């Protein structure tokens, strides 16, 4: 089948690439201007990255408004570099986990652990590495910042893609078997398109989530090593330290402009394009719209370029490539339990060795009292996370369903939701610190909401993605049966969005643990407040480069996150896979 498709594609002529077809119209010129502007911005950013490292000290970050456009460009380029790396990671790692049982046994627990490791935890051990890798160039600091942003984006996208690949409708899977599609062709013609809507929404969420940690990634302090890269994050850090409210407001306004720009120019056109991948038997009456996508479709030359790119895409999709497993069902029939048991034992042995090495490292300077303190602080942070995720779910699940079932409304809400998700908690620290001090409130309670400020949007975005992908024919069937409100929620929409909600809640939980590093220690100038918890414990250890306590805090946090994920979220994943899969 794949060979015949390849021969057919190879014979496909590239029609319409001559004469009048190559004469651009006004829409082609508009698209050309946008693309040229993007390439100029990337070229400028690449030139700055190649500058000597001494330039960072010679030209420190200042609160001059004239520098804000340059800082915004540098931060945005870092964000998109991290998103590109996250997409590559997602397509490779999530696909491997969904297709291979042995890989899944390693990758899924690893993702659970990695999403729980705070950004500061990664920076503690990676900043020096990247600075030594590129000792005389800004590229070392830039790589450290991009890697930090990557760690706040990749896990959410990988979980979303993995969940989608695991819940491909059974009838579509059966059709692909009937047509004897190769695994490579099946991936590009069935699985990737089916996963596209959820992945796109989670990519937007990850982009916004990266803004939440942009201060930690651009204004880096690990022990005696301090790096301040030109960017909005460093601007915010300097403004908060100087108690400059005007500079904070200017940074927020700049962020809003940047988010609106890339939403209109990139994400909204992609959402409109990906609407064709929704799984349904009845066409939706409302479709997302994008003025940039309309420009692209009206361009004369662009349409001819589309022919070339479509031909290249078809050629790639039918290449005679043989991935690892044709399917999970085939793997289940062709492999026994003995290899799985051996593989599990090998992984347990590796994990035990890693724990033993960590224990030796920590035991050299710490005692049982330190371990007990870290565990107690971890349980306090766990209590905060559980309460905050429950409250966020109760608020955002109904709102997300209401928005997702109305594509036009989802299109209008999209930039606002992205801005709110990108809004860094650091901006609210002055307000939180002033209110807590003036009203004599308990920081252990009132700093807690800052933990979920940036992560609650994972729930909203995933629920919107699930409701948007919910088949129109099932909605119409539920209307015909006149189900009551509670029956409709319990029998129709909750089963339909459950895989998406689990992905969002799981990522929001890991993100809340990550955000505790920022939220449990708030400052405004010389005034600093601290909530007792694992986040403040790791933040304090990082500030003084106390590596044994940093490792201990990260290990305790990882263990708590993995246990919660295994007991709660993975059980819900299996439930959604077994009972609520579209078939």
XYZ file of C-alpha atoms in Angstrom, residues 429-438 440-444 446-447 450 517-532 536 540:
36
model
C 3.997 39.947 44.449
C 4.015 43.670 45.332
C 0.248 43.637 45.849
C 0.390 40.363 47.792
C 3.266 41.529 50.006
C 1.678 44.916 50.748
C -1.736 43.396 51.555
C -0.301 40.615 53.732
C 1.896 43.039 55.684
C -0.698 45.790 56.072
C -1.232 41.184 59.119
C -2.293 38.057 57.274
C -0.650 34.648 57.496
C 1.808 34.181 54.578
C 1.433 30.385 54.853
C -2.292 33.900 51.578
C 0.818 33.285 49.480
C 0.110 32.492 43.791
C 9.518 27.751 44.284
C 8.408 31.197 43.127
C 5.179 31.576 45.103
C 6.305 30.546 48.580
C 8.974 33.272 48.629
C 7.615 36.727 47.699
C 9.529 39.994 47.808
C 8.979 43.652 47.104
C 12.194 45.625 47.413
C 13.653 44.868 50.847
C 10.409 43.338 52.173
C 10.395 39.546 51.900
C 7.718 37.078 52.919
C 8.058 33.341 53.133
C 5.519 30.518 53.410
C 6.723 27.348 55.098
C 10.748 27.981 49.936
C 16.628 29.135 50.014
